[in-house]
mmCIF file of C-alpha atoms and ligand atoms in Angstrom:
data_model
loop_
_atom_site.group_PDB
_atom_site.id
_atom_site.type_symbol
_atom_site.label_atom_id
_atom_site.label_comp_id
_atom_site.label_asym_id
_atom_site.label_seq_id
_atom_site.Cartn_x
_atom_site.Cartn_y
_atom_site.Cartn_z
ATOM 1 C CA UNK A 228 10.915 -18.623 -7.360
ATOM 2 C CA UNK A 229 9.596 -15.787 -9.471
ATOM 3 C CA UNK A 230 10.769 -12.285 -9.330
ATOM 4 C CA UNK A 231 7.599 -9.803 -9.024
ATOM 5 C CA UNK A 232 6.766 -6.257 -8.519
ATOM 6 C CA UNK A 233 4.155 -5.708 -6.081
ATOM 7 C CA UNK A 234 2.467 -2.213 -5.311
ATOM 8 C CA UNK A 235 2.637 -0.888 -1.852
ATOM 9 C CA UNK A 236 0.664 2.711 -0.574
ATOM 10 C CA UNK A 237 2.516 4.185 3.065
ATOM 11 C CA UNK A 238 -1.550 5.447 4.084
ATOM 12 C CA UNK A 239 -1.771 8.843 5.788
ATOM 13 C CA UNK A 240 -1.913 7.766 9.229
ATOM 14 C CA UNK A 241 1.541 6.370 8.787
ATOM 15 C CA UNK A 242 2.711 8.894 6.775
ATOM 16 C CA UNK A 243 2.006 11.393 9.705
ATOM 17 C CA UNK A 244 3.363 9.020 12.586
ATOM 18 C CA UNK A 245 6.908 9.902 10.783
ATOM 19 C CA UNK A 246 7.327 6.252 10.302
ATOM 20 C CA UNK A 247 8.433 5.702 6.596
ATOM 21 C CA UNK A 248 11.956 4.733 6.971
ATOM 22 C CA UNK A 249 10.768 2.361 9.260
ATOM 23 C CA UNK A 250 8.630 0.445 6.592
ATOM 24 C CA UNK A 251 11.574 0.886 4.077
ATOM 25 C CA UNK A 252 13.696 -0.628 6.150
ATOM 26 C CA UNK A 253 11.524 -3.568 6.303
ATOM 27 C CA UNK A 254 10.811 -4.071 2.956
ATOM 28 C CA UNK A 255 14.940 -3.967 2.409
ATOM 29 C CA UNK A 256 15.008 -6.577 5.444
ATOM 30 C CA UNK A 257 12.967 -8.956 3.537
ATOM 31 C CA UNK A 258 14.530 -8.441 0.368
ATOM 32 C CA UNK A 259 12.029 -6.139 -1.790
ATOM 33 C CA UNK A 260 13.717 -3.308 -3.172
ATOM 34 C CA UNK A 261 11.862 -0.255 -3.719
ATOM 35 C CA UNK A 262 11.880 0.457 -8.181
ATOM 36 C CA UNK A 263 9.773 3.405 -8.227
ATOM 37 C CA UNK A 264 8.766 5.710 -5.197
ATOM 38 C CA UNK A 265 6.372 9.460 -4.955
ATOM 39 C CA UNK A 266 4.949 11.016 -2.521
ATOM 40 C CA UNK A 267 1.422 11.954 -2.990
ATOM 41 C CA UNK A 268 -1.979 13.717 -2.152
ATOM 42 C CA UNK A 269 -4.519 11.928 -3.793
ATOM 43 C CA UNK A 270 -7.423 13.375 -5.012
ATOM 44 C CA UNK A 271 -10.633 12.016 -4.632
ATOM 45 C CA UNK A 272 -10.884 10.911 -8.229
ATOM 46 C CA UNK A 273 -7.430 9.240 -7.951
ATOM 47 C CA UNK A 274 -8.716 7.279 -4.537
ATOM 48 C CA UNK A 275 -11.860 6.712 -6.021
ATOM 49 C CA UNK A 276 -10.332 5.085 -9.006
ATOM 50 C CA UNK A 277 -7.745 3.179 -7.684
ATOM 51 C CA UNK A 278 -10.407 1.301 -5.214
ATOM 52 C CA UNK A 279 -13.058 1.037 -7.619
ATOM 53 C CA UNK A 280 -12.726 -2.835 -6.983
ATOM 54 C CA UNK A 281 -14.582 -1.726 -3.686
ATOM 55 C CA UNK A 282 -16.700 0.513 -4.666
ATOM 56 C CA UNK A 283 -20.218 -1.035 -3.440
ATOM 57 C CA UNK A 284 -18.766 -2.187 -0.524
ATOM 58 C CA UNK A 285 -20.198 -0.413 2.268
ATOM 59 C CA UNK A 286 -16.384 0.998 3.836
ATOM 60 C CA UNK A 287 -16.300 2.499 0.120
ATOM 61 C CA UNK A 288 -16.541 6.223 1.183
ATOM 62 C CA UNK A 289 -14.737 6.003 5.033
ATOM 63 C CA UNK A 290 -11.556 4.493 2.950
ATOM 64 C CA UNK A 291 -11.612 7.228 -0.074
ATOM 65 C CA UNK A 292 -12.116 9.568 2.605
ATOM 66 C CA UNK A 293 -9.325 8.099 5.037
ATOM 67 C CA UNK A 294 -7.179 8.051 1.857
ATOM 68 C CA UNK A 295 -7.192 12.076 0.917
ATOM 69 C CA UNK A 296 -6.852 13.129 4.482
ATOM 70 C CA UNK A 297 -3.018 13.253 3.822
ATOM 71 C CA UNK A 298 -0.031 12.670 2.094
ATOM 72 C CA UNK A 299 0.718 8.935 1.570
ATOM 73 C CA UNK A 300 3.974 7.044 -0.293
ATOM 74 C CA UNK A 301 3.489 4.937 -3.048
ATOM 75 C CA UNK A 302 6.042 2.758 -3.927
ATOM 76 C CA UNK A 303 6.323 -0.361 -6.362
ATOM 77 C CA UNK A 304 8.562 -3.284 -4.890
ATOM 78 C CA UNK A 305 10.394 -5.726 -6.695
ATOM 79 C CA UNK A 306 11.648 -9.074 -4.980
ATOM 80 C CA UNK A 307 11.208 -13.223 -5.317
ATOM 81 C CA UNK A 308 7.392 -13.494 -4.232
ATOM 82 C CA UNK A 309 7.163 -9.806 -3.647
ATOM 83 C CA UNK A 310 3.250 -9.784 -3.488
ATOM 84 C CA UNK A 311 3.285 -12.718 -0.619
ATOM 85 C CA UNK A 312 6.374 -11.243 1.008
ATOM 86 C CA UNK A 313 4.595 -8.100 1.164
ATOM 87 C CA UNK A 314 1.472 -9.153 2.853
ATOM 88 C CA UNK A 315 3.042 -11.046 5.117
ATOM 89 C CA UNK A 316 5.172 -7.809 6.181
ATOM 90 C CA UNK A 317 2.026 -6.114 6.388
ATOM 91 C CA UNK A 318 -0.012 -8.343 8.450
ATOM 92 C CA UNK A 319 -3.842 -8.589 8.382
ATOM 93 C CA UNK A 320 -6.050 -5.981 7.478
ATOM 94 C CA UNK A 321 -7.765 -5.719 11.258
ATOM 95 C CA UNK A 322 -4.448 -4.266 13.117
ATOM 96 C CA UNK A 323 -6.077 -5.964 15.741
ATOM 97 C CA UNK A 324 -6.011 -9.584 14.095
ATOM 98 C CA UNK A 325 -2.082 -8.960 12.643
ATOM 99 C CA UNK A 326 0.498 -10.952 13.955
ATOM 100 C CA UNK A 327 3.133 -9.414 15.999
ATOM 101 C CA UNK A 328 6.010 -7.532 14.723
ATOM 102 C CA UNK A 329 3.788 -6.820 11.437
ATOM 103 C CA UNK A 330 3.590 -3.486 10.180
ATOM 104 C CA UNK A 331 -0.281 -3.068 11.064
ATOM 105 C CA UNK A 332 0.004 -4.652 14.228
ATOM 106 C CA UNK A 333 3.231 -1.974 15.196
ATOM 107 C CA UNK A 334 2.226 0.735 13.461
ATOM 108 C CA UNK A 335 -1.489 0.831 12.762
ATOM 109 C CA UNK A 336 -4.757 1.590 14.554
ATOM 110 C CA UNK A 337 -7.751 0.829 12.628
ATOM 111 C CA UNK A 338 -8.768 -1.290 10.298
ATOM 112 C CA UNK A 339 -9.390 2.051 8.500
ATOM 113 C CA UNK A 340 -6.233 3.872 9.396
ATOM 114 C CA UNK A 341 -4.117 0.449 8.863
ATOM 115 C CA UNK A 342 -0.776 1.682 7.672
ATOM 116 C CA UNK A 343 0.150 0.011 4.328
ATOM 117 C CA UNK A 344 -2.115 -1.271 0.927
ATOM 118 C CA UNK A 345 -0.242 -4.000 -1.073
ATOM 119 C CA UNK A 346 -1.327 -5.298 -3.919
ATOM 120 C CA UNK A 347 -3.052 -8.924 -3.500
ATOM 121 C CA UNK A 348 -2.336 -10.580 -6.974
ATOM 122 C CA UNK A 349 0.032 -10.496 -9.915
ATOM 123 C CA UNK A 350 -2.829 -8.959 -12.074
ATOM 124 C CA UNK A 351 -4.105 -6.490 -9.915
ATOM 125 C CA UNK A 352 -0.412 -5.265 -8.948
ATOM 126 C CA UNK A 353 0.262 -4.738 -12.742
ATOM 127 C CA UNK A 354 -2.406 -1.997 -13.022
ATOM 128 C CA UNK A 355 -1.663 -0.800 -9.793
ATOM 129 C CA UNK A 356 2.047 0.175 -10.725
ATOM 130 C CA UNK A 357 0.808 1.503 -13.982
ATOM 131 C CA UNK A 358 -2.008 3.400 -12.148
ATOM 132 C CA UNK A 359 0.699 5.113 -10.222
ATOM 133 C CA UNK A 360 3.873 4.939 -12.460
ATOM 134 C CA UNK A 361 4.723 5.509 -15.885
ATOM 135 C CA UNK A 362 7.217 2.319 -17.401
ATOM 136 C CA UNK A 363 9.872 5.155 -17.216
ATOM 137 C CA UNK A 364 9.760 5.648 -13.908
ATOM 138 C CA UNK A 365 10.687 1.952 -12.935
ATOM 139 C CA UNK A 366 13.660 0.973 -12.369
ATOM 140 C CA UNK A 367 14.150 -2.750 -12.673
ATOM 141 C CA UNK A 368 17.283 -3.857 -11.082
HETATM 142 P P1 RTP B 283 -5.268 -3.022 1.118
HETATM 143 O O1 RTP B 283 -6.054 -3.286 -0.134
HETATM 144 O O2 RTP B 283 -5.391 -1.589 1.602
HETATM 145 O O3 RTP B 283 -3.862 -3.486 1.020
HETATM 146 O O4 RTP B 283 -5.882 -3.877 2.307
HETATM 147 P P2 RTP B 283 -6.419 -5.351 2.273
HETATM 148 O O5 RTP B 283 -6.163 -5.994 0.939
HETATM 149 O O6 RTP B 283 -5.866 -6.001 3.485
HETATM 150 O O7 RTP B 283 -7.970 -5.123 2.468
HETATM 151 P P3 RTP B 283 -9.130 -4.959 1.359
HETATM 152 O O8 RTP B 283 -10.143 -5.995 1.627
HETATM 153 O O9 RTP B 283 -8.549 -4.855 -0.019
HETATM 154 O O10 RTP B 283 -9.739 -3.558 1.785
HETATM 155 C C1 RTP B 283 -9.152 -2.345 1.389
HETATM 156 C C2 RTP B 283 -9.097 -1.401 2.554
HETATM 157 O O11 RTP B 283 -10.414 -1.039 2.923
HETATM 158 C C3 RTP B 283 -10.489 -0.889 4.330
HETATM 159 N N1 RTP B 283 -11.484 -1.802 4.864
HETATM 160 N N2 RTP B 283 -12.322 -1.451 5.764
HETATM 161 N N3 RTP B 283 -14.433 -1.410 7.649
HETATM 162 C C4 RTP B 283 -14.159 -2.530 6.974
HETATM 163 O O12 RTP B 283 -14.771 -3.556 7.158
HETATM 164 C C5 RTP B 283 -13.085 -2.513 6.027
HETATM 165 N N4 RTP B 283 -12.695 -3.528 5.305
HETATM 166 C C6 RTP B 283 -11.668 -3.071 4.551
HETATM 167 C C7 RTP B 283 -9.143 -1.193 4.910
HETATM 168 O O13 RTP B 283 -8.438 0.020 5.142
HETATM 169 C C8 RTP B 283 -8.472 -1.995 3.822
HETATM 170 O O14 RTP B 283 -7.084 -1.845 3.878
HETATM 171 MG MG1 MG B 284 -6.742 -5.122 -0.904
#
């Protein structure tokens, strides 16, 4: 199995629900360990730029919006199939459609306010990390 880095965004909500070491600790259950780590405030250019994939679709502003209303913690992941591992932690994007004992169906309450992003691909995790992350501040290991 390949070994991949996958990024993953604590969102605000969770961020103020005091529940980060919670979603460490399930990334570390499932075997991703955490290579680079920040905590942030985005600003609207950052949110804007790192969801410019879904920029005409109509949730475009309510999720750039959602996404500076607080702190979040962005981390990059590294792990055997760490982008499927991840979204499987994560559960789907509707809290209300995620299977149980998922982080979005635990910890999340909207499909705006939904907890977690991870990437969805091995291309688009590549410029997340670097969107986030200079190569110095990985640490492969
Ligand atoms: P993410 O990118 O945050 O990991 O989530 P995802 O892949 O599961 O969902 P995606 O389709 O990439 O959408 C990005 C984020 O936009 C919000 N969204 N709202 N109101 C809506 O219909 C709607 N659809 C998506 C969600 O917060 C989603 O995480
Ligand atoms: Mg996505």
């Amino acid at each position: 199995m390949a070994i991949e880095r996958t990024l993953s965004i604590i969102k605000p909500d969770a961020v103020a629900k005091n529940v980060i070491g919670q979603i460490y600790s399930r990334f570390e259950g499932a075997g991703l360990k955490v290579v680079a780590s920040r905590m942030a405030h985005l600003s609207r250019a950052e949110a804007e730029g790192f969801y410019a994939v879904h920029k005409a679709r109509p949730f475009f502003k309510d999720l750039v919006e959602f996404m500076i209303s607080g702190p979040v913690m962005i981390q990059a992941l590294e792990g055997e199939n760490a982008i499927a591992v991840n979204r499987e932690l994560m559960g789907a994007t509707n809290p209300k459609e995620a299977a149980a004992g998922t982080i979005r169906a635990d910890f999340a309450e909207s499909i705006d306010a939904n907890a977690v992003h991870g990437s969805d691909a091995p291309e688009t995790a590549a410029v997340e990390i670097a969107y986030f992350f200079p190569a110095s501040q990985v640490f492969s290991r």
